[in-house]
mmCIF file of C-alpha atoms (C1' of nucleotides) in Angstrom:
data_model
loop_
_atom_site.group_PDB
_atom_site.id
_atom_site.type_symbol
_atom_site.label_atom_id
_atom_site.label_comp_id
_atom_site.label_asym_id
_atom_site.label_seq_id
_atom_site.Cartn_x
_atom_site.Cartn_y
_atom_site.Cartn_z
ATOM 1 C CA UNK A 1 90.288 105.404 171.005
ATOM 2 C CA UNK A 2 86.606 105.219 169.364
ATOM 3 C CA UNK A 3 86.908 108.349 167.530
ATOM 4 C CA UNK A 4 84.131 108.940 167.656
ATOM 5 C CA UNK A 5 83.362 112.816 166.015
ATOM 6 C CA UNK A 6 80.044 114.613 165.972
ATOM 7 C CA UNK A 7 79.001 116.618 162.776
ATOM 8 C CA UNK A 8 80.997 119.343 164.100
ATOM 9 C CA UNK A 9 84.024 117.782 164.014
ATOM 10 C CA UNK A 10 83.835 116.161 160.885
ATOM 11 C CA UNK A 11 82.497 119.226 159.060
ATOM 12 C CA UNK A 12 85.871 120.778 160.297
ATOM 13 C CA UNK A 13 87.326 118.146 159.293
ATOM 14 C CA UNK A 14 86.733 117.798 156.014
ATOM 15 C CA UNK A 15 85.154 121.126 154.741
ATOM 16 C CA UNK A 16 82.231 119.206 153.997
ATOM 17 C CA UNK A 17 79.813 121.831 155.662
ATOM 18 C CA UNK A 18 77.268 120.301 158.103
ATOM 19 C CA UNK A 19 74.371 120.208 155.593
ATOM 20 C CA UNK A 20 76.323 118.634 153.429
ATOM 21 C CA UNK A 21 76.627 115.949 155.904
ATOM 22 C CA UNK A 22 72.937 115.651 156.319
ATOM 23 C CA UNK A 23 72.550 115.284 152.661
ATOM 24 C CA UNK A 24 75.196 112.729 151.608
ATOM 25 C CA UNK A 25 73.412 110.955 155.005
ATOM 26 C CA UNK A 26 69.580 111.130 153.744
ATOM 27 C CA UNK A 27 70.896 109.628 150.107
ATOM 28 C CA UNK A 28 72.825 106.828 152.417
ATOM 29 C CA UNK A 29 76.145 107.510 151.401
ATOM 30 C CA UNK A 30 77.185 107.826 154.943
ATOM 31 C CA UNK A 31 75.353 106.390 157.767
ATOM 32 C CA UNK A 32 76.662 107.693 161.099
ATOM 33 C CA UNK A 33 75.790 106.466 164.573
ATOM 34 C CA UNK A 34 73.291 108.021 166.513
ATOM 35 C CA UNK A 35 73.168 109.462 170.391
ATOM 36 C CA UNK A 36 69.977 108.716 172.108
ATOM 37 C CA UNK A 37 69.407 112.154 171.127
ATOM 38 C CA UNK A 38 69.773 111.674 168.227
ATOM 39 C CA UNK A 39 72.521 113.681 167.009
ATOM 40 C CA UNK A 40 75.104 111.637 164.716
ATOM 41 C CA UNK A 41 78.176 110.997 165.381
ATOM 42 C CA UNK A 42 81.388 109.055 162.514
ATOM 43 C CA UNK A 43 83.235 106.697 163.145
ATOM 44 C CA UNK A 44 86.678 105.249 161.726
ATOM 45 C CA UNK A 45 84.761 104.169 158.777
ATOM 46 C CA UNK A 46 82.423 106.086 158.410
ATOM 47 C CA UNK A 47 85.209 108.914 158.441
ATOM 48 C CA UNK A 48 86.996 106.644 155.837
ATOM 49 C CA UNK A 49 83.883 106.404 153.762
ATOM 50 C CA UNK A 50 83.895 110.304 153.514
ATOM 51 C CA UNK A 51 86.841 110.958 152.374
ATOM 52 C CA UNK A 52 86.542 108.401 149.643
ATOM 53 C CA UNK A 53 83.596 110.144 148.802
ATOM 54 C CA UNK A 54 84.929 113.525 148.484
ATOM 55 C CA UNK A 55 87.955 112.515 147.303
ATOM 56 C CA UNK A 56 85.770 110.612 144.041
ATOM 57 C CA UNK A 57 82.916 113.937 143.793
ATOM 58 C CA UNK A 58 86.503 115.942 143.526
ATOM 59 C CA UNK A 59 87.617 113.677 140.204
ATOM 60 C CA UNK A 60 83.238 115.059 139.337
ATOM 61 C CA UNK A 61 81.638 112.262 140.241
ATOM 62 C CA UNK A 62 77.714 112.834 140.660
ATOM 63 C CA UNK A 63 76.583 111.314 143.630
ATOM 64 C CA UNK A 64 74.467 108.371 142.205
ATOM 65 C CA UNK A 65 77.110 107.542 140.412
ATOM 66 C CA UNK A 66 79.264 107.259 143.388
ATOM 67 C CA UNK A 67 76.962 106.051 145.254
ATOM 68 C CA UNK A 68 77.336 103.185 143.086
ATOM 69 C CA UNK A 69 80.567 102.465 143.468
ATOM 70 C CA UNK A 70 81.168 103.211 147.122
ATOM 71 C CA UNK A 71 78.121 100.411 147.246
ATOM 72 C CA UNK A 72 79.559 98.030 144.904
ATOM 73 C CA UNK A 73 76.834 97.942 143.478
ATOM 74 C CA UNK A 74 78.441 96.568 139.257
ATOM 75 C CA UNK A 75 78.534 99.814 138.002
ATOM 76 C CA UNK A 76 79.865 99.722 133.782
ATOM 77 C CA UNK A 77 83.058 102.249 134.546
ATOM 78 C CA UNK A 78 84.314 102.291 130.635
ATOM 79 C CA UNK A 79 81.138 105.348 129.581
ATOM 80 C CA UNK A 80 81.404 106.590 132.833
ATOM 81 C CA UNK A 81 85.745 107.441 132.855
ATOM 82 C CA UNK A 82 85.067 108.283 129.648
ATOM 83 C CA UNK A 83 82.456 110.229 130.471
ATOM 84 C CA UNK A 84 85.297 111.572 133.416
ATOM 85 C CA UNK A 85 87.364 112.388 130.240
ATOM 86 C CA UNK A 86 85.409 114.614 127.998
ATOM 87 C CA UNK A 87 84.471 116.499 130.734
ATOM 88 C CA UNK A 88 87.945 116.940 132.233
ATOM 89 C CA UNK A 89 89.091 117.755 128.349
ATOM 90 C CA UNK A 90 86.347 120.336 127.793
ATOM 91 C CA UNK A 91 87.507 121.562 131.303
ATOM 92 C CA UNK A 92 91.395 121.636 129.774
ATOM 93 C CA UNK A 93 89.707 123.707 126.495
ATOM 94 C CA UNK A 94 88.233 126.130 128.624
ATOM 95 C CA UNK A 95 91.593 126.679 130.378
ATOM 96 C CA UNK A 96 93.148 126.536 126.911
ATOM 97 C CA UNK A 97 91.117 128.981 125.586
ATOM 98 C CA UNK A 98 91.400 131.595 129.290
ATOM 99 C CA UNK A 99 95.291 131.547 129.167
ATOM 100 C CA UNK A 100 95.560 132.037 124.723
ATOM 101 C CA UNK A 101 93.354 135.256 126.035
ATOM 102 C CA UNK A 102 95.608 136.455 128.406
ATOM 103 C CA UNK A 103 98.783 135.681 126.729
ATOM 104 C CA UNK A 104 97.661 138.112 124.196
ATOM 105 C CA UNK A 105 96.989 140.857 126.937
ATOM 106 C CA UNK A 106 100.030 140.261 128.147
ATOM 107 C CA UNK A 107 101.778 140.037 124.440
ATOM 108 C CA UNK A 108 100.692 143.925 124.309
ATOM 109 C CA UNK A 109 102.259 144.790 128.435
ATOM 110 C CA UNK A 110 105.503 143.589 126.796
ATOM 111 C CA UNK A 111 105.125 145.829 123.129
ATOM 112 C CA UNK A 112 104.788 148.521 126.067
ATOM 113 C CA UNK A 113 100.905 149.173 124.654
ATOM 114 C CA UNK A 114 98.728 150.200 127.208
ATOM 115 C CA UNK A 115 95.995 147.859 128.761
ATOM 116 C CA UNK A 116 93.098 149.560 130.888
ATOM 117 C CA UNK A 117 90.019 146.827 132.174
ATOM 118 C CA UNK A 118 88.122 147.938 129.367
ATOM 119 C CA UNK A 119 90.649 146.686 126.183
ATOM 120 C CA UNK A 120 91.387 143.165 128.015
ATOM 121 C CA UNK A 121 87.181 142.768 128.627
ATOM 122 C CA UNK A 122 86.974 142.941 124.741
ATOM 123 C CA UNK A 123 89.861 140.835 124.734
ATOM 124 C CA UNK A 124 88.347 138.365 126.341
ATOM 125 C CA UNK A 125 84.814 138.599 124.706
ATOM 126 C CA UNK A 126 85.790 138.115 121.519
ATOM 127 C CA UNK A 127 86.306 134.285 122.267
ATOM 128 C CA UNK A 128 82.891 133.869 124.203
ATOM 129 C CA UNK A 129 80.692 135.619 120.587
ATOM 130 C CA UNK A 130 77.420 133.134 121.142
ATOM 131 C CA UNK A 131 77.001 135.700 124.241
ATOM 132 C CA UNK A 132 74.923 137.724 121.045
ATOM 133 C CA UNK A 133 75.353 135.194 118.282
ATOM 134 C CA UNK A 134 70.969 136.315 118.169
ATOM 135 C CA UNK A 135 71.656 140.076 118.046
ATOM 136 C CA UNK A 136 73.815 139.331 115.741
ATOM 137 C CA UNK A 137 71.906 136.912 113.240
ATOM 138 C CA UNK A 138 69.018 139.631 112.920
ATOM 139 C CA UNK A 139 72.324 142.470 111.832
ATOM 140 C CA UNK A 140 74.077 139.417 109.674
ATOM 141 C CA UNK A 141 70.466 138.107 108.333
ATOM 142 C CA UNK A 142 70.319 141.565 106.458
ATOM 143 C CA UNK A 143 73.004 141.567 104.275
ATOM 144 C CA UNK A 144 74.715 137.894 104.360
ATOM 145 C CA UNK A 145 73.045 135.670 101.736
ATOM 146 C CA UNK A 146 71.641 132.405 102.673
ATOM 147 C CA UNK A 147 74.220 130.904 100.471
ATOM 148 C CA UNK A 148 76.788 132.593 102.665
ATOM 149 C CA UNK A 149 75.207 131.221 105.704
ATOM 150 C CA UNK A 150 75.346 127.825 104.778
ATOM 151 C CA UNK A 151 78.717 128.448 103.396
ATOM 152 C CA UNK A 152 79.704 129.844 107.211
ATOM 153 C CA UNK A 153 79.044 126.938 108.240
ATOM 154 C CA UNK A 154 80.329 124.673 106.138
ATOM 155 C CA UNK A 155 82.807 126.118 106.683
ATOM 156 C CA UNK A 156 83.118 126.178 110.591
ATOM 157 C CA UNK A 157 82.675 121.821 110.376
ATOM 158 C CA UNK A 158 85.623 121.401 108.131
ATOM 159 C CA UNK A 159 87.893 123.632 110.495
ATOM 160 C CA UNK A 160 90.799 121.808 111.523
ATOM 161 C CA UNK A 161 90.766 120.309 114.699
ATOM 162 C CA UNK A 162 93.241 122.087 116.263
ATOM 163 C CA UNK A 163 92.421 125.471 114.829
ATOM 164 C CA UNK A 164 92.079 127.578 118.201
ATOM 165 C CA UNK A 165 89.110 130.228 116.971
ATOM 166 C CA UNK A 166 89.194 132.044 120.960
ATOM 167 C CA UNK A 167 93.018 132.808 119.798
ATOM 168 C CA UNK A 168 91.804 133.791 116.262
ATOM 169 C CA UNK A 169 89.491 136.437 117.260
ATOM 170 C CA UNK A 170 92.198 137.291 120.029
ATOM 171 C CA UNK A 171 94.781 138.226 116.949
ATOM 172 C CA UNK A 172 92.206 140.332 115.242
ATOM 173 C CA UNK A 173 91.065 142.586 118.714
ATOM 174 C CA UNK A 174 94.809 142.555 119.166
ATOM 175 C CA UNK A 175 95.243 144.199 115.809
ATOM 176 C CA UNK A 176 91.770 146.187 115.578
ATOM 177 C CA UNK A 177 93.392 147.908 118.977
ATOM 178 C CA UNK A 178 96.253 148.711 117.503
ATOM 179 C CA UNK A 179 94.912 150.511 113.836
ATOM 180 C CA UNK A 180 92.591 152.269 116.320
ATOM 181 C CA UNK A 181 95.777 154.107 117.867
ATOM 182 C CA UNK A 182 97.113 154.902 115.056
ATOM 183 C CA UNK A 183 94.629 156.139 113.224
ATOM 184 C CA UNK A 184 94.371 158.717 111.713
ATOM 185 C CA UNK A 185 97.468 157.258 108.760
ATOM 186 C CA UNK A 186 98.517 158.394 106.091
ATOM 187 C CA UNK A 187 96.893 155.437 103.861
ATOM 188 C CA UNK A 188 100.203 155.255 101.744
ATOM 189 C CA UNK A 189 102.686 155.700 104.336
ATOM 190 C CA UNK A 190 104.625 152.687 104.992
ATOM 191 C CA UNK A 191 102.969 152.276 108.897
ATOM 192 C CA UNK A 192 99.831 151.758 106.983
ATOM 193 C CA UNK A 193 101.396 149.863 104.607
ATOM 194 C CA UNK A 194 102.771 147.551 107.404
ATOM 195 C CA UNK A 195 99.407 147.183 109.588
ATOM 196 C CA UNK A 196 97.220 145.888 105.460
ATOM 197 C CA UNK A 197 100.482 143.592 105.069
ATOM 198 C CA UNK A 198 99.416 142.172 109.366
ATOM 199 C CA UNK A 199 95.523 142.216 108.513
ATOM 200 C CA UNK A 200 95.896 140.212 105.099
ATOM 201 C CA UNK A 201 97.983 137.584 106.963
ATOM 202 C CA UNK A 202 95.442 137.779 109.633
ATOM 203 C CA UNK A 203 92.940 137.723 107.043
ATOM 204 C CA UNK A 204 94.521 134.450 105.021
ATOM 205 C CA UNK A 205 93.447 131.134 106.944
ATOM 206 C CA UNK A 206 89.601 132.168 106.409
ATOM 207 C CA UNK A 207 90.629 133.525 102.471
ATOM 208 C CA UNK A 208 91.536 129.649 102.004
ATOM 209 C CA UNK A 209 88.507 128.118 102.633
ATOM 210 C CA UNK A 210 86.114 131.336 102.433
ATOM 211 C CA UNK A 211 83.705 130.647 98.769
ATOM 212 C CA UNK A 212 82.414 134.199 96.913
ATOM 213 C CA UNK A 213 78.809 134.448 98.581
ATOM 214 C CA UNK A 214 80.674 134.332 102.513
ATOM 215 C CA UNK A 215 83.434 136.891 101.036
ATOM 216 C CA UNK A 216 80.383 138.952 99.599
ATOM 217 C CA UNK A 217 78.486 139.058 102.480
ATOM 218 C CA UNK A 218 80.773 139.857 104.940
ATOM 219 C CA UNK A 219 82.460 142.798 102.215
ATOM 220 C CA UNK A 220 78.253 144.829 101.817
ATOM 221 C CA UNK A 221 78.390 144.081 106.576
ATOM 222 C CA UNK A 222 80.610 146.264 106.527
ATOM 223 C CA UNK A 223 80.596 148.128 103.598
ATOM 224 C CA UNK A 224 77.896 149.017 105.910
ATOM 225 C CA UNK A 225 78.915 149.497 110.320
ATOM 226 C CA UNK A 226 76.916 152.069 109.731
ATOM 227 C CA UNK A 227 73.273 151.084 109.771
ATOM 228 C CA UNK A 228 73.967 148.401 112.163
ATOM 229 C CA UNK A 229 77.219 149.193 114.917
ATOM 230 C CA UNK A 230 74.087 151.166 116.744
ATOM 231 C CA UNK A 231 71.709 148.234 117.417
ATOM 232 C CA UNK A 232 75.217 146.071 117.655
ATOM 233 C CA UNK A 233 79.069 146.490 118.224
ATOM 234 C CA UNK A 234 80.792 145.391 115.379
ATOM 235 C CA UNK A 235 84.232 144.039 116.289
ATOM 236 C CA UNK A 236 86.185 147.241 114.671
ATOM 237 C CA UNK A 237 84.646 150.706 113.246
ATOM 238 C CA UNK A 238 84.007 151.528 110.227
ATOM 239 C CA UNK A 239 86.594 154.023 110.794
ATOM 240 C CA UNK A 240 89.320 150.776 110.537
ATOM 241 C CA UNK A 241 87.494 149.119 108.258
ATOM 242 C CA UNK A 242 87.818 152.691 105.530
ATOM 243 C CA UNK A 243 91.034 152.513 106.013
ATOM 244 C CA UNK A 244 92.078 148.858 104.872
ATOM 245 C CA UNK A 245 90.402 149.370 102.088
ATOM 246 C CA UNK A 246 91.947 152.982 100.853
ATOM 247 C CA UNK A 247 95.116 151.118 102.026
ATOM 248 C CA UNK A 248 94.653 148.085 99.157
ATOM 249 C CA UNK A 249 93.111 150.265 96.770
ATOM 250 C CA UNK A 250 96.550 152.387 97.148
ATOM 251 C CA UNK A 251 98.379 149.742 96.361
ATOM 252 C CA UNK A 252 96.182 149.096 93.490
ATOM 253 C CA UNK A 253 96.978 152.499 92.275
ATOM 254 C CA UNK A 254 100.989 152.565 93.283
ATOM 255 C "C1'" DT B 1 74.065 123.324 167.754
ATOM 256 C "C1'" DT B 2 71.722 120.177 166.261
ATOM 257 C "C1'" DT B 3 67.480 118.096 164.443
ATOM 258 C "C1'" DC B 4 63.767 117.827 160.812
ATOM 259 C "C1'" DT B 5 61.209 119.750 157.081
ATOM 260 C "C1'" DC B 6 60.299 122.746 153.424
ATOM 261 C "C1'" DA B 7 61.479 125.623 149.877
ATOM 262 C "C1'" DC B 8 64.555 127.403 146.589
ATOM 263 C "C1'" DA B 9 68.328 127.598 142.637
ATOM 264 C "C1'" DT C 1 73.804 119.404 144.411
ATOM 265 C "C1'" DG C 2 73.356 121.700 147.581
ATOM 266 C "C1'" DT C 3 71.567 126.019 150.733
ATOM 267 C "C1'" DG C 4 68.458 128.638 153.894
ATOM 268 C "C1'" DA C 5 64.865 129.624 157.234
ATOM 269 C "C1'" DG C 6 62.065 128.040 161.153
ATOM 270 C "C1'" DA C 7 60.434 125.795 164.681
ATOM 271 C "C1'" DA C 8 61.516 122.153 168.410
#
DNA sequence: TTTCTCACA
DNA sequence: TGTGAGAA
């Protein structure tokens, strides 16, 4: 029962590649025995140690952190665990966002609305505006004043901690997609009015924190969609913006 | 098949 | 934090 295993057997057993096993040995994490010809042999103790390494790695610890833990070096665990919890929190947030995107997509299917791959992607993309933030800046610089930019930054910082920007973006994507499907539509119609009410309701959390410079900047930005839509894809089309403004005017007239 | 080393992402 | 290639 000396049960010594060669590297291939250990790789099969643990799912760690033989390459990685040699790498771990090189870092001093494991120290298998050697045959006379130099081949590695893993005994029971090495295997147990390896399983600990795998467990700690799954928990997200780095190899050097694992090295410290396994070698009983005095490791200050508190900051390590705090950092690890922060990483998990971040992952949880990412998962929650992904879930929100999919839930929005599912709700559309439940309403019997068609959802092709392109629409699904645009719903999901609404969540990660960072991707082309730089390009957006070229556009926004043209229409949004420095004061408004600063106001936006302040508002971002002052958002309630439980405000889910991804879900909010997804709600906008959902509403504008439904309006796009319904156009052309008589601005004085009941359906147009319903869309307008939805629009205002969705806008409410923004209006609650927006400064006049911000609303002016955004209005100017969307009044001029034609100027920049070639360079940067707008969240919704000029048609939708014109439609919403028309419904607003119809409301005031009537 | 395994070993080691060097380069690479 | 590993992987891939090449030579032994």
